[in-house]
Coordinates of N, CA and C in Angstrom, one line a residue:
M1 N -8.7 -30.1 22.1 CA -7.4 -29.4 22.1 C -7.6 -27.9 21.8
K2 N -6.9 -27.0 22.5 CA -7.0 -25.6 22.3 C -5.9 -25.2 21.3
V3 N -6.3 -24.6 20.1 CA -5.4 -24.3 19.1 C -5.4 -22.8 18.8
L4 N -4.2 -22.2 18.7 CA -4.0 -20.8 18.3 C -3.8 -20.9 16.7
L5 N -4.6 -20.1 16.0 CA -4.5 -20.1 14.6 C -4.2 -18.7 14.0
T6 N -3.2 -18.5 13.2 CA -3.0 -17.2 12.5 C -3.6 -17.4 11.1
G7 N -4.1 -16.3 10.5 CA -4.6 -16.4 9.1 C -5.8 -17.2 8.9
G8 N -6.7 -17.2 9.9 CA -7.9 -18.0 9.9 C -9.0 -17.6 8.9
T9 N -8.8 -16.5 8.2 CA -9.8 -16.1 7.2 C -9.2 -16.2 5.8
G10 N -8.0 -16.6 5.7 CA -7.3 -16.7 4.4 C -7.7 -18.0 3.8
F11 N -7.2 -18.2 2.6 CA -7.5 -19.4 1.7 C -7.2 -20.7 2.5
V12 N -5.9 -20.8 3.0 CA -5.5 -22.1 3.7 C -6.0 -22.0 5.2
G13 N -6.0 -20.9 5.8 CA -6.4 -20.8 7.2 C -7.9 -21.1 7.4
S14 N -8.7 -20.6 6.5 CA -10.1 -20.9 6.7 C -10.4 -22.4 6.6
A15 N -9.7 -23.1 5.7 CA -9.9 -24.5 5.7 C -9.4 -25.2 6.9
V16 N -8.3 -24.7 7.4 CA -7.8 -25.3 8.7 C -8.8 -25.0 9.8
L17 N -9.3 -23.8 9.9 CA -10.3 -23.4 10.9 C -11.5 -24.3 10.8
A18 N -12.0 -24.6 9.6 CA -13.2 -25.4 9.4 C -12.9 -26.9 9.9
A19 N -11.7 -27.4 9.5 CA -11.3 -28.7 9.9 C -11.2 -28.9 11.4
L20 N -10.5 -27.9 12.0 CA -10.4 -27.9 13.5 C -11.7 -27.9 14.2
T21 N -12.5 -26.9 13.9 CA -13.8 -26.8 14.6 C -14.6 -28.0 14.3
A22 N -14.6 -28.6 13.1 CA -15.4 -29.8 12.9 C -15.0 -30.9 13.7
R23 N -13.8 -31.0 14.1 CA -13.3 -32.1 14.9 C -13.4 -31.8 16.5
G24 N -14.0 -30.6 16.8 CA -14.3 -30.3 18.2 C -13.2 -29.5 18.9
H25 N -12.2 -29.1 18.1 CA -11.1 -28.3 18.9 C -11.6 -26.9 19.1
R26 N -11.1 -26.4 20.2 CA -11.4 -25.0 20.5 C -10.3 -24.1 19.8
V27 N -10.7 -23.3 19.0 CA -9.8 -22.5 18.2 C -9.8 -21.0 18.6
T28 N -8.7 -20.4 18.8 CA -8.6 -19.0 18.9 C -7.8 -18.5 17.7
A29 N -8.4 -17.6 17.0 CA -7.8 -17.1 15.7 C -7.4 -15.7 15.9
L30 N -6.1 -15.4 15.6 CA -5.6 -14.1 15.5 C -6.0 -13.4 14.3
V31 N -6.7 -12.3 14.3 CA -7.2 -11.6 13.2 C -6.8 -10.1 13.2
R32 N -6.9 -9.4 12.0 CA -6.4 -8.1 12.0 C -7.6 -7.1 12.0
S33 N -8.8 -7.5 11.8 CA -9.9 -6.6 11.8 C -11.2 -7.1 12.5
E34 N -12.1 -6.2 12.8 CA -13.4 -6.6 13.4 C -14.2 -7.4 12.3
G35 N -14.1 -7.1 11.1 CA -14.8 -7.9 10.0 C -14.3 -9.3 10.0
S36 N -13.0 -9.5 10.1 CA -12.3 -10.8 10.1 C -12.8 -11.6 11.4
A37 N -12.9 -10.8 12.5 CA -13.3 -11.4 13.8 C -14.7 -12.0 13.6
R38 N -15.6 -11.3 13.0 CA -17.0 -11.8 12.8 C -17.0 -13.0 11.9
T39 N -16.1 -13.0 11.0 CA -16.0 -14.2 10.1 C -15.6 -15.5 10.8
V40 N -14.5 -15.2 11.7 CA -14.0 -16.3 12.4 C -15.0 -16.9 13.5
E41 N -15.7 -15.9 14.1 CA -16.7 -16.2 15.2 C -17.9 -17.0 14.5
S42 N -18.3 -16.6 13.3 CA -19.4 -17.3 12.6 C -19.0 -18.7 12.2
A43 N -17.7 -18.9 12.2 CA -17.2 -20.3 11.9 C -16.9 -21.2 13.1
G44 N -17.3 -20.6 14.3 CA -17.3 -21.4 15.5 C -16.0 -21.2 16.3
A45 N -15.2 -20.2 16.1 CA -14.0 -19.9 16.8 C -14.1 -18.7 17.6
T46 N -13.1 -18.5 18.5 CA -12.9 -17.3 19.2 C -12.0 -16.4 18.4
A47 N -12.2 -15.1 18.2 CA -11.3 -14.2 17.5 C -10.7 -13.3 18.5
V48 N -9.3 -13.0 18.2 CA -8.7 -12.0 19.0 C -8.0 -11.1 17.9
V49 N -8.4 -9.8 18.0 CA -7.9 -8.8 17.1 C -6.6 -8.3 17.6
A50 N -5.5 -8.6 16.9 CA -4.2 -8.3 17.3 C -3.3 -8.3 16.1
D51 N -2.0 -7.9 16.3 CA -1.1 -7.9 15.2 C -0.1 -9.0 15.4
L52 N 0.3 -9.7 14.3 CA 1.3 -10.8 14.4 C 2.6 -10.2 14.8
T53 N 2.9 -8.9 14.8 CA 4.1 -8.4 15.2 C 4.2 -8.1 16.7
D54 N 3.1 -8.3 17.4 CA 3.0 -8.0 18.8 C 3.3 -9.2 19.6
T55 N 4.6 -9.4 19.9 CA 5.1 -10.6 20.6 C 4.4 -10.8 22.0
A56 N 4.1 -9.6 22.7 CA 3.5 -9.8 24.0 C 2.1 -10.3 23.9
A57 N 1.3 -9.9 22.8 CA 0.0 -10.4 22.6 C 0.0 -11.9 22.3
L58 N 1.0 -12.2 21.4 CA 1.1 -13.7 21.1 C 1.5 -14.5 22.3
A59 N 2.4 -14.0 23.1 CA 2.7 -14.8 24.3 C 1.5 -15.0 25.2
A60 N 0.6 -14.0 25.3 CA -0.6 -14.2 26.1 C -1.5 -15.2 25.5
L61 N -1.5 -15.3 24.2 CA -2.4 -16.3 23.5 C -1.8 -17.7 23.7
F62 N -0.5 -17.8 23.6 CA 0.2 -19.1 23.8 C -0.1 -19.7 25.1
E63 N -0.3 -18.9 26.2 CA -0.5 -19.4 27.5 C -1.7 -20.3 27.6
D64 N -2.7 -20.1 26.7 CA -3.9 -20.9 26.8 C -4.0 -21.9 25.7
A65 N -2.9 -22.0 24.9 CA -3.0 -22.9 23.6 C -2.2 -24.2 23.9
D66 N -2.7 -25.2 23.3 CA -2.0 -26.5 23.3 C -1.1 -26.7 22.1
A67 N -1.5 -26.0 21.0 CA -0.9 -26.0 19.7 C -1.1 -24.7 18.9
A68 N -0.2 -24.5 17.9 CA -0.4 -23.3 17.1 C -0.2 -23.7 15.6
V69 N -1.1 -23.0 14.8 CA -0.9 -23.2 13.3 C -0.8 -21.8 12.7
H70 N 0.3 -21.6 12.0 CA 0.6 -20.3 11.4 C 0.3 -20.4 9.9
A71 N -0.9 -19.8 9.6 CA -1.3 -19.8 8.1 C -1.5 -18.4 7.7
A72 N -1.0 -17.4 8.3 CA -1.1 -16.0 7.9 C -0.3 -15.8 6.6
A73 N -0.9 -14.9 5.8 CA -0.2 -14.5 4.6 C -0.7 -13.1 4.2
A74 N 0.0 -12.4 3.4 CA -0.3 -11.1 3.0 C -0.3 -10.9 1.5
S75 N -0.6 -11.9 0.8 CA -0.6 -11.8 -0.7 C -1.9 -11.5 -1.3
D76 N -2.6 -10.6 -0.7 CA -4.0 -10.3 -1.3 C -4.0 -9.4 -2.5
G77 N -2.8 -8.8 -2.8 CA -2.7 -8.0 -4.0 C -3.4 -6.7 -3.9
T78 N -3.7 -6.2 -2.7 CA -4.5 -4.9 -2.6 C -3.6 -3.7 -2.9
S79 N -2.3 -3.8 -2.8 CA -1.5 -2.6 -3.0 C -0.5 -2.9 -4.2
P80 N -0.8 -2.4 -5.4 CA 0.1 -2.6 -6.5 C 1.5 -2.0 -6.4
A81 N 1.7 -1.1 -5.4 CA 3.0 -0.5 -5.2 C 3.9 -1.3 -4.4
I82 N 3.3 -2.3 -3.8 CA 4.1 -3.2 -2.9 C 4.2 -4.6 -3.6
D83 N 5.4 -5.1 -3.6 CA 5.5 -6.5 -4.1 C 5.0 -7.5 -3.1
A84 N 3.8 -8.0 -3.4 CA 3.1 -8.8 -2.4 C 3.8 -10.1 -2.1
S85 N 4.6 -10.6 -3.0 CA 5.3 -11.8 -2.7 C 6.4 -11.6 -1.7
V86 N 7.1 -10.4 -1.7 CA 8.1 -10.1 -0.7 C 7.4 -9.9 0.7
V87 N 6.3 -9.1 0.7 CA 5.6 -8.9 1.9 C 5.1 -10.2 2.6
D88 N 4.5 -11.1 1.7 CA 4.1 -12.4 2.1 C 5.2 -13.2 2.7
A89 N 6.3 -13.3 2.1 CA 7.5 -14.0 2.5 C 8.0 -13.5 3.9
Q90 N 8.0 -12.2 4.0 CA 8.4 -11.6 5.3 C 7.4 -11.9 6.4
L91 N 6.2 -11.8 6.1 CA 5.1 -12.1 7.1 C 5.2 -13.6 7.5
R92 N 5.4 -14.5 6.6 CA 5.5 -15.9 7.0 C 6.8 -16.2 7.8
V93 N 7.9 -15.7 7.4 CA 9.2 -16.0 8.1 C 9.2 -15.2 9.4
R94 N 8.9 -13.9 9.4 CA 8.9 -13.1 10.6 C 7.8 -13.6 11.6
G95 N 6.7 -14.0 11.0 CA 5.6 -14.5 11.8 C 6.0 -15.7 12.6
V96 N 6.7 -16.7 11.9 CA 7.2 -17.8 12.6 C 8.1 -17.4 13.7
D97 N 9.0 -16.5 13.4 CA 10.0 -16.1 14.4 C 9.3 -15.5 15.6
R98 N 8.2 -14.7 15.4 CA 7.6 -14.1 16.5 C 6.8 -15.0 17.3
L99 N 6.2 -16.1 16.6 CA 5.5 -17.1 17.3 C 6.5 -17.9 18.2
R100 N 7.6 -18.2 17.6 CA 8.7 -18.9 18.4 C 9.1 -18.1 19.6
V101 N 9.3 -16.8 19.5 CA 9.7 -16.0 20.6 C 8.6 -16.0 21.6
A102 N 7.4 -15.8 21.1 CA 6.3 -15.7 22.1 C 6.1 -17.1 22.8
D103 N 6.2 -18.1 22.1 CA 6.1 -19.5 22.8 C 7.2 -19.7 23.7
A104 N 8.4 -19.2 23.5 CA 9.6 -19.4 24.4 C 9.3 -18.6 25.7
S105 N 8.6 -17.5 25.5 CA 8.5 -16.7 26.7 C 7.5 -17.3 27.7
V106 N 6.7 -18.2 27.3 CA 5.7 -18.8 28.2 C 6.1 -20.3 28.6
M107 N 7.1 -20.8 27.9 CA 7.5 -22.2 28.2 C 8.3 -22.3 29.5
P108 N 8.0 -23.3 30.3 CA 8.8 -23.4 31.5 C 10.2 -23.9 31.1
E109 N 11.2 -23.4 32.0 CA 12.5 -23.8 31.7 C 12.9 -25.1 32.4

């Protein structure tokens, strides 16, 4: 199965990535940086550097996926001026909305 994964280098996402690749699934992971891309690729997946807010990029990734797992989060605590829990909640909710919109744009009617 071809799986699109967001958050593949995070706590939950890295475990999902390991489980999927161990079972022989072909995983494409959406990542934010070249460093994360190298991490994902060393775990046996294909990395695509893109932003979760880019619905067009997500739609293109959905065209080649049989399933999607949304494990992206932003609660890394790197910015004390920003309430990480709010940013994380927005990313999770808005991320699902964008995945849904991207999926709908490639689904046949």
